[in-house]
mmCIF file of N, CA, C and O in Angstrom:
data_model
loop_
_atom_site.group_PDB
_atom_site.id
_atom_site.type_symbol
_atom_site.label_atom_id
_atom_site.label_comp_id
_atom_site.label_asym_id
_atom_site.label_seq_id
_atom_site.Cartn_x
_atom_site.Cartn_y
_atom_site.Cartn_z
ATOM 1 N N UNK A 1 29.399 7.679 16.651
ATOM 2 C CA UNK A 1 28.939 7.185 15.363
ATOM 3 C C UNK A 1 28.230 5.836 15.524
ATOM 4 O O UNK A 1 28.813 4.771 15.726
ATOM 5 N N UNK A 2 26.687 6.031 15.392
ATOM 6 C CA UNK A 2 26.031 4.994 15.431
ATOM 7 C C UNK A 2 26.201 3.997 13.855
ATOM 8 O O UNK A 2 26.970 4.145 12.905
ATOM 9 N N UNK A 3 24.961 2.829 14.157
ATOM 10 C CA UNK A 3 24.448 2.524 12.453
ATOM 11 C C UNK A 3 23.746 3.738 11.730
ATOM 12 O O UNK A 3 23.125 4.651 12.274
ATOM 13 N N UNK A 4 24.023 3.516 10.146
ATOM 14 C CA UNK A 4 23.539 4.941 10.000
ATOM 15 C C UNK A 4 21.714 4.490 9.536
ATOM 16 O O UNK A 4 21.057 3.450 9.483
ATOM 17 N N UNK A 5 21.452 6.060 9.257
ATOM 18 C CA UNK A 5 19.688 6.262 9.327
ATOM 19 C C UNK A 5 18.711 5.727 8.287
ATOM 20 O O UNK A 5 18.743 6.164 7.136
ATOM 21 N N UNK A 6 17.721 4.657 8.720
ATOM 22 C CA UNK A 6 17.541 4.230 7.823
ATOM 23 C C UNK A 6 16.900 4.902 6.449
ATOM 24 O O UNK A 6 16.091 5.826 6.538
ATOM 25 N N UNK A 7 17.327 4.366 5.166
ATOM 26 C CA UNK A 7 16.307 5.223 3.992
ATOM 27 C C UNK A 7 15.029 5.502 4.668
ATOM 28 O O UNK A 7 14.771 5.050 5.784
ATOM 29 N N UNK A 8 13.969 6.494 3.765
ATOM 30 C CA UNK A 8 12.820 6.668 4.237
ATOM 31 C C UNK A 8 12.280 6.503 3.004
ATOM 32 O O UNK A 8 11.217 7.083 2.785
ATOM 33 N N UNK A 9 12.924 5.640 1.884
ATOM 34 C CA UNK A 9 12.209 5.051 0.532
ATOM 35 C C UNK A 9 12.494 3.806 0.584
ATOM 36 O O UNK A 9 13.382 3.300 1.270
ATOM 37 N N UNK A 10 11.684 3.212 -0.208
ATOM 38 C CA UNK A 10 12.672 1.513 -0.724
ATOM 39 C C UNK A 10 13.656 1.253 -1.577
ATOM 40 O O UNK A 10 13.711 1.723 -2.713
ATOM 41 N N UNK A 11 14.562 0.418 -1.030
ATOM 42 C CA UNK A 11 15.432 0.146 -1.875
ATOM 43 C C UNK A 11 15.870 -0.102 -3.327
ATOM 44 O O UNK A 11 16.882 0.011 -4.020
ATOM 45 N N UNK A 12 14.376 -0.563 -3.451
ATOM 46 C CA UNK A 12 14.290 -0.827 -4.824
ATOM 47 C C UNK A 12 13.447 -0.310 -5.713
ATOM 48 O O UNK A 12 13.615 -0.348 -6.932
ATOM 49 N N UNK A 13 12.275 0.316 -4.988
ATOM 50 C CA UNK A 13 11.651 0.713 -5.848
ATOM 51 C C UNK A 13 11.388 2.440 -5.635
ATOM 52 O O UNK A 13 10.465 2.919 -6.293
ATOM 53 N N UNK A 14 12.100 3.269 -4.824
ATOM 54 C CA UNK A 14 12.018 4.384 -3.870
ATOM 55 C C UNK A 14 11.228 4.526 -3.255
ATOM 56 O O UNK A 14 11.598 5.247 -2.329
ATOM 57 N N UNK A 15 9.563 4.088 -3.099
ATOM 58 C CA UNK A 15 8.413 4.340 -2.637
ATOM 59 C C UNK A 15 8.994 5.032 -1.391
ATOM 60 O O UNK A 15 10.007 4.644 -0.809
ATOM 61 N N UNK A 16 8.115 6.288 -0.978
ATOM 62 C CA UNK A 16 8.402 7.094 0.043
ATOM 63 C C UNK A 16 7.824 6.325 0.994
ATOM 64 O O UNK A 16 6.608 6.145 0.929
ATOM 65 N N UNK A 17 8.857 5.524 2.418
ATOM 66 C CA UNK A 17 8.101 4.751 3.363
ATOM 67 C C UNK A 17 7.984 5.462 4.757
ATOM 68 O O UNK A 17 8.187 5.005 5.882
ATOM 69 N N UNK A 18 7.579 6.773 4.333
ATOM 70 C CA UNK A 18 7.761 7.375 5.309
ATOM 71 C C UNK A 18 5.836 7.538 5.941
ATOM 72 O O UNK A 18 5.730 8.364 6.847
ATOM 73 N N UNK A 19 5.120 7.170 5.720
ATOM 74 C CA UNK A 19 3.994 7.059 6.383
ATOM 75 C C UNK A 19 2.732 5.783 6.000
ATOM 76 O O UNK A 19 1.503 5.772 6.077
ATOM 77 N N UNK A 20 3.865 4.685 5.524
ATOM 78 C CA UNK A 20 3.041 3.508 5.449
ATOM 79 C C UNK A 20 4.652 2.539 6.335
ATOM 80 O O UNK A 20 5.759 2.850 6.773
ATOM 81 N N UNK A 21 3.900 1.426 6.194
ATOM 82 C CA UNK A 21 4.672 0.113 6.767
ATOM 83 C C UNK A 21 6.022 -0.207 5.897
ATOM 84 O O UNK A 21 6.260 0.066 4.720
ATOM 85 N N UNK A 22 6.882 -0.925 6.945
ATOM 86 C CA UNK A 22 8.035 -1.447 5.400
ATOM 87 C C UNK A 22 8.457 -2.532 6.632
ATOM 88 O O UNK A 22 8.022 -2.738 7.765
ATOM 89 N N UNK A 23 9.823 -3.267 5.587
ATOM 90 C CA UNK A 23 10.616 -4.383 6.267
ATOM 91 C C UNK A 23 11.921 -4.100 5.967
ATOM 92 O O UNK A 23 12.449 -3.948 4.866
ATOM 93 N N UNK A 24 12.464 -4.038 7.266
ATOM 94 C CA UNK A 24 14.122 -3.924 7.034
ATOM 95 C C UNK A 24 14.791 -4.859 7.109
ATOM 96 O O UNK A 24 14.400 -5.705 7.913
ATOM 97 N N UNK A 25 15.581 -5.042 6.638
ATOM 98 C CA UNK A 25 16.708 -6.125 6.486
ATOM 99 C C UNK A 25 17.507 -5.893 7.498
ATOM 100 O O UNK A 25 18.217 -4.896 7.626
ATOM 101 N N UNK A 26 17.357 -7.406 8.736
ATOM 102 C CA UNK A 26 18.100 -7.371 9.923
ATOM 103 C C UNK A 26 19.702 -7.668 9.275
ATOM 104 O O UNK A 26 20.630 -7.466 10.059
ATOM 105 N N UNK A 27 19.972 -8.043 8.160
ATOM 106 C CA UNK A 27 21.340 -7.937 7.563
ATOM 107 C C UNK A 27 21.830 -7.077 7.031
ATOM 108 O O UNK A 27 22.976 -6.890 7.439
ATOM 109 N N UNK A 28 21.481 -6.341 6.188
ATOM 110 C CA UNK A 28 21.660 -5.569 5.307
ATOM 111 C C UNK A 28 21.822 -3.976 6.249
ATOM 112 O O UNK A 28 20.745 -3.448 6.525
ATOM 113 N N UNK A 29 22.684 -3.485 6.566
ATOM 114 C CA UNK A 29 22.610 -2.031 7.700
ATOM 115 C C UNK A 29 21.855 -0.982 6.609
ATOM 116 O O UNK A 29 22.519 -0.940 5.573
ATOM 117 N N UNK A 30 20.599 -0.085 6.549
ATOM 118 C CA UNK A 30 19.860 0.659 6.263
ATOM 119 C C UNK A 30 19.450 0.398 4.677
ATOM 120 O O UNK A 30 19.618 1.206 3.764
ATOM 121 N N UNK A 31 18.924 -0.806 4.580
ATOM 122 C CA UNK A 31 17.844 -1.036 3.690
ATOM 123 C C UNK A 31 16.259 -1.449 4.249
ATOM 124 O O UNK A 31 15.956 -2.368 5.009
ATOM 125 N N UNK A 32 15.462 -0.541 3.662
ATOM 126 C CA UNK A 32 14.029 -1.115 3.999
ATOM 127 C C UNK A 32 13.583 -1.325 2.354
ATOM 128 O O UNK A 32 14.052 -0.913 1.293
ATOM 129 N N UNK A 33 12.567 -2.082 2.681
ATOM 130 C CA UNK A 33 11.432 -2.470 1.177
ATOM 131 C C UNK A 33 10.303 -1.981 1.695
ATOM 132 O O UNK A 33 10.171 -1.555 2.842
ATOM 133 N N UNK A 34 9.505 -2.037 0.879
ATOM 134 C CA UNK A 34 8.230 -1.325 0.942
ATOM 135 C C UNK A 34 7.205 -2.924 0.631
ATOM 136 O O UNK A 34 7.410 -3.520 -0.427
ATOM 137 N N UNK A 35 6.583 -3.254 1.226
ATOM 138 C CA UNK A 35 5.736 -4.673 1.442
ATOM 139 C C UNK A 35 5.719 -5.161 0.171
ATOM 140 O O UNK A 35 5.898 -6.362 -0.033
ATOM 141 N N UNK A 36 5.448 -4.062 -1.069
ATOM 142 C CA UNK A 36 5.018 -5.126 -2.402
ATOM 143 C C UNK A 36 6.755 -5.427 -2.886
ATOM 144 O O UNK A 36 6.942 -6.243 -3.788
ATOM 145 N N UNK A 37 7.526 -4.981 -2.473
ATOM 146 C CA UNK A 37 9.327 -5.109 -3.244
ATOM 147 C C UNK A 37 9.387 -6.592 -2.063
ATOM 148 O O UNK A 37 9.610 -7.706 -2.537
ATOM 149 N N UNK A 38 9.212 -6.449 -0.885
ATOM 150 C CA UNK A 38 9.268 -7.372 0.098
ATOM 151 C C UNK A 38 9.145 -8.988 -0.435
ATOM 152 O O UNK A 38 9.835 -9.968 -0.715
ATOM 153 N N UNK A 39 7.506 -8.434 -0.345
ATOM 154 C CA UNK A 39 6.749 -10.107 -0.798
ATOM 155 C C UNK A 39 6.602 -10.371 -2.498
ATOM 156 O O UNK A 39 5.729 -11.094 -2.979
ATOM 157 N N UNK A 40 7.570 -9.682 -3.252
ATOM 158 C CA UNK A 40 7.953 -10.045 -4.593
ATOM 159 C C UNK A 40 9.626 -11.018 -4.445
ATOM 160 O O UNK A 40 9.801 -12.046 -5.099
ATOM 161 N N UNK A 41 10.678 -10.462 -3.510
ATOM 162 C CA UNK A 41 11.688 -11.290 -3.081
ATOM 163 C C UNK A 41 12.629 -10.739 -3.958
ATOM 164 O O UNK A 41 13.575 -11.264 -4.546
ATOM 165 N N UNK A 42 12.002 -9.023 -3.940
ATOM 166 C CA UNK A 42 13.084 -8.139 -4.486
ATOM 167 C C UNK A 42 14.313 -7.816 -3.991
ATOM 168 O O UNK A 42 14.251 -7.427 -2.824
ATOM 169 N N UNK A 43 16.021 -7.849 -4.725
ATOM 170 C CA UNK A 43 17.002 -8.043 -4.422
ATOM 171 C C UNK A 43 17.595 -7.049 -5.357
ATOM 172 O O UNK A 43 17.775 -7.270 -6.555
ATOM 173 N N UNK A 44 17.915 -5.841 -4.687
ATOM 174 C CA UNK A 44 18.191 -4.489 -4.766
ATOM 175 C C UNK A 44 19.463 -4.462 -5.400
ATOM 176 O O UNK A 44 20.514 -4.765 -4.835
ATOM 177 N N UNK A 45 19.340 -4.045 -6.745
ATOM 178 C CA UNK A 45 21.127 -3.739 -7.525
ATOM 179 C C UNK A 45 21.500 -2.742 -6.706
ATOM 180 O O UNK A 45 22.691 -2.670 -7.010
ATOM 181 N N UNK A 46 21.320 -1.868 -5.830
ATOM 182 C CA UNK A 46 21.841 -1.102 -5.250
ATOM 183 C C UNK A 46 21.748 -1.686 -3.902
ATOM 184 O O UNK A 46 22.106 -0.879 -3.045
ATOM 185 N N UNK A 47 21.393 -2.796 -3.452
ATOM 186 C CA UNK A 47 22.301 -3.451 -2.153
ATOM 187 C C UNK A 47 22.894 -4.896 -2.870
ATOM 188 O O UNK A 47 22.132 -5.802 -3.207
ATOM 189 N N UNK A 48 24.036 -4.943 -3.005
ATOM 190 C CA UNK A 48 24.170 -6.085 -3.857
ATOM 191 C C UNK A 48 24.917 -7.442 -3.010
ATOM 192 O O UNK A 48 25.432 -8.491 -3.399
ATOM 193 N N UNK A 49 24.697 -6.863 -1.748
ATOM 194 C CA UNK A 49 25.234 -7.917 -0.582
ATOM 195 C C UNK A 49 23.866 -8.086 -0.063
ATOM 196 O O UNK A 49 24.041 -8.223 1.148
ATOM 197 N N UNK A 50 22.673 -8.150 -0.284
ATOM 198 C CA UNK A 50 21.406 -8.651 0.195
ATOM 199 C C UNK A 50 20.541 -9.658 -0.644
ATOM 200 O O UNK A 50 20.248 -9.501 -1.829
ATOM 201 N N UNK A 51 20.260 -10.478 -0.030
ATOM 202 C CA UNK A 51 19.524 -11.706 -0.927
ATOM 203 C C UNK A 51 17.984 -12.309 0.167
ATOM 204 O O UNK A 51 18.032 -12.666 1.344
ATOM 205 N N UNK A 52 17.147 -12.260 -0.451
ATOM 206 C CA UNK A 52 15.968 -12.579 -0.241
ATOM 207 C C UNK A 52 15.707 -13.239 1.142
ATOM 208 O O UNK A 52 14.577 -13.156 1.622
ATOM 209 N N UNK A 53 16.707 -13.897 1.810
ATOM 210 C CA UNK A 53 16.929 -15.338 2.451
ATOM 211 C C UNK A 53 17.604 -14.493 3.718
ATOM 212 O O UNK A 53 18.060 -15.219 4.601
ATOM 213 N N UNK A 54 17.704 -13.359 3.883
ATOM 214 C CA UNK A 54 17.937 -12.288 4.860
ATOM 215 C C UNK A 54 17.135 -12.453 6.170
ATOM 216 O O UNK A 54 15.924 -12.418 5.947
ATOM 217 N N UNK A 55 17.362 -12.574 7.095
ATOM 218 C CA UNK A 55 16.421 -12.234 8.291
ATOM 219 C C UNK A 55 15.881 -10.752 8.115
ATOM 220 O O UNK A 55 16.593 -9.921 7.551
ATOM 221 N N UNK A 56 14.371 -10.355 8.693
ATOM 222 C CA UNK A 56 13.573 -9.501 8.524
ATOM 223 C C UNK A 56 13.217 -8.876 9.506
ATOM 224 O O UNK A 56 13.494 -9.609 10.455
ATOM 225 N N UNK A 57 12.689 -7.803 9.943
ATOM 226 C CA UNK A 57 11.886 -7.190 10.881
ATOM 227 C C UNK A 57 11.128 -5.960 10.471
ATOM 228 O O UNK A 57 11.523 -5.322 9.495
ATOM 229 N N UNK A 58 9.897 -5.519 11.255
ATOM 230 C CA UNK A 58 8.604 -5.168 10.430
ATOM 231 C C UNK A 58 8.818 -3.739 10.996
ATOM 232 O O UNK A 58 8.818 -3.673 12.225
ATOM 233 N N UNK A 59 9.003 -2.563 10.298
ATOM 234 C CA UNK A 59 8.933 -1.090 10.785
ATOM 235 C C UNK A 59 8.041 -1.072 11.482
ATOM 236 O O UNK A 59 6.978 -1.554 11.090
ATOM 237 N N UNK A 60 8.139 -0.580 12.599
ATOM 238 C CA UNK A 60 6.762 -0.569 13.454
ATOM 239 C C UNK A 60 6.481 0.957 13.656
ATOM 240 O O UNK A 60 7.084 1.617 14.502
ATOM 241 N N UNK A 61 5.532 1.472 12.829
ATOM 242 C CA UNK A 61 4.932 2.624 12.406
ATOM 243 C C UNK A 61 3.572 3.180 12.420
ATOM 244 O O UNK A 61 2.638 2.838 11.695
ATOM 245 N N UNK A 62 3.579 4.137 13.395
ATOM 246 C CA UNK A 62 2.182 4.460 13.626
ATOM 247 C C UNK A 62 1.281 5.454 12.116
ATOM 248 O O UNK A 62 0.096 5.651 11.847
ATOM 249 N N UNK A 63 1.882 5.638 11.814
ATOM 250 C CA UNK A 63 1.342 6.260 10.326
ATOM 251 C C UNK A 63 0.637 5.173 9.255
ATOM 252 O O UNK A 63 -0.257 5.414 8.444
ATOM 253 N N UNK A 64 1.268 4.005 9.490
ATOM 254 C CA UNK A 64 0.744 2.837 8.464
ATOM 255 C C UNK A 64 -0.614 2.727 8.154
ATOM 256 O O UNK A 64 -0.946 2.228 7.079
ATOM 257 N N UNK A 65 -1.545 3.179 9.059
ATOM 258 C CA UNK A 65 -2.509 2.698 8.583
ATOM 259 C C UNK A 65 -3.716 3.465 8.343
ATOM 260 O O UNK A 65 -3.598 4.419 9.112
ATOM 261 N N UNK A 66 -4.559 3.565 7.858
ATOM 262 C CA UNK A 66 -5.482 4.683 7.280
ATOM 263 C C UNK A 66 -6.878 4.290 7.537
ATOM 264 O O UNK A 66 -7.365 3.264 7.062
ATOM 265 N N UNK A 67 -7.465 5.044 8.230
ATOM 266 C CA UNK A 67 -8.669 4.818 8.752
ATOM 267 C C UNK A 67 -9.889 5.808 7.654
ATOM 268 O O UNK A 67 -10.809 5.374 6.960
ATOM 269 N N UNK A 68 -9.508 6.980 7.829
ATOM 270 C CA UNK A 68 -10.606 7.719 6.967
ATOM 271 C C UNK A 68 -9.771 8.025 5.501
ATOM 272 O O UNK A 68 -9.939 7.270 4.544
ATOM 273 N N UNK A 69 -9.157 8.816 5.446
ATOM 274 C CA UNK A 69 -8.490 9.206 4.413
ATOM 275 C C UNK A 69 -7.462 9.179 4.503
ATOM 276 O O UNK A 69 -6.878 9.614 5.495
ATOM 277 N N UNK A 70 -6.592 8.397 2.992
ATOM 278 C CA UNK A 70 -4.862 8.614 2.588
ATOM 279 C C UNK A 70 -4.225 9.503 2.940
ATOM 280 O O UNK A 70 -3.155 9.109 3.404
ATOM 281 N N UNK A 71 -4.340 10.545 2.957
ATOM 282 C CA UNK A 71 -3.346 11.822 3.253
ATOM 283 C C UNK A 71 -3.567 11.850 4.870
ATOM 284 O O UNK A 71 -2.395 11.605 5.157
ATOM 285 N N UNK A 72 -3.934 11.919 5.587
ATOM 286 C CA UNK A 72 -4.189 11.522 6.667
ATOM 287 C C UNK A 72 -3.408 10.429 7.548
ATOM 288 O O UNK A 72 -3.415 9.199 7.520
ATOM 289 N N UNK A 73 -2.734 11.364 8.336
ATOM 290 C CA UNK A 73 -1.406 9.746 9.179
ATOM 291 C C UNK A 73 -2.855 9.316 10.453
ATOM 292 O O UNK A 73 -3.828 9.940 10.875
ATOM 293 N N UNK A 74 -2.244 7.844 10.700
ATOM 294 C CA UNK A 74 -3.317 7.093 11.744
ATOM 295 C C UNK A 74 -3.349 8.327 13.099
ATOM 296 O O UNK A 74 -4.399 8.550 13.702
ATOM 297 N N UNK A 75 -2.505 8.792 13.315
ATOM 298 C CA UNK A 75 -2.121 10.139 14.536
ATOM 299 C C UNK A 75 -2.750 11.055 14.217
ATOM 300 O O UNK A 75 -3.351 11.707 15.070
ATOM 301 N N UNK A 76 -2.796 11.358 12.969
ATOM 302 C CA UNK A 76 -3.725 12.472 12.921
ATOM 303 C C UNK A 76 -5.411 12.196 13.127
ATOM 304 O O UNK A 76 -6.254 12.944 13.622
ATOM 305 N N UNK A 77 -5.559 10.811 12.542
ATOM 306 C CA UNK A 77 -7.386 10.483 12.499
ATOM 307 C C UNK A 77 -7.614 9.936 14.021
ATOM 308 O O UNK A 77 -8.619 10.324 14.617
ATOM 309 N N UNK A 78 -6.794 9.130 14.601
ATOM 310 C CA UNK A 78 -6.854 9.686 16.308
ATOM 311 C C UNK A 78 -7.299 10.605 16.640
ATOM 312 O O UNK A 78 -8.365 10.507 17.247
ATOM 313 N N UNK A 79 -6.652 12.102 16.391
ATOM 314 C CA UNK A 79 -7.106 12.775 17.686
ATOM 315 C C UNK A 79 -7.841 13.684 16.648
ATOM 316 O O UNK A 79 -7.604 14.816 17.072
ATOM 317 N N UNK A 80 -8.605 13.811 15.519
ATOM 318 C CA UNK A 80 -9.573 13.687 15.514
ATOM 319 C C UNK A 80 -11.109 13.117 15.818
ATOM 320 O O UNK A 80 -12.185 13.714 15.758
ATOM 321 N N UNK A 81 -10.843 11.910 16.124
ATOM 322 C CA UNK A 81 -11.825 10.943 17.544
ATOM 323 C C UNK A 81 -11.881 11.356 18.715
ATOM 324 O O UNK A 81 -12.504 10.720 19.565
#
């Protein structure tokens, strides 16, 4: 029994963070935000032991970023190139 898996929404606002960027809370065991809940200094009624002032670290996700089209993960417009 590891830590368990992190959400693949935000904490606060559900956004599905499953093929853009997020920030997890190096305190908080399996909360991520989604960048705009992040850099608003959103503080999740449903994590109510997490406060803004948390140490951070940045999902490091190859899907984040979109070159031609949204629906489209960065892996997929790769190997289309």
């Amino acid at each position: 029994p590891g830590a368990p898996a992190l959400a693949p929404t935000c904490g606060n606002c559900n956004r599905d963070l499953e093929r853009i960027a997020a920030i997890l809370c190096a305190e908080c065991h399996n909360l991520s935000l989604c960048l705009r809940c992040f850099s608003s200094g959103a503080e999740p009624t449903a994590f109510p032991d997490h406060k803004r002032s948390h140490s951070y670290r940045v999902k490091d996700n190859e899907d984040a970023m979109c070159i031609f089209k949204p629906e489209w993960s960065t892996r997929e417009e790769l190997a289309l190139l």
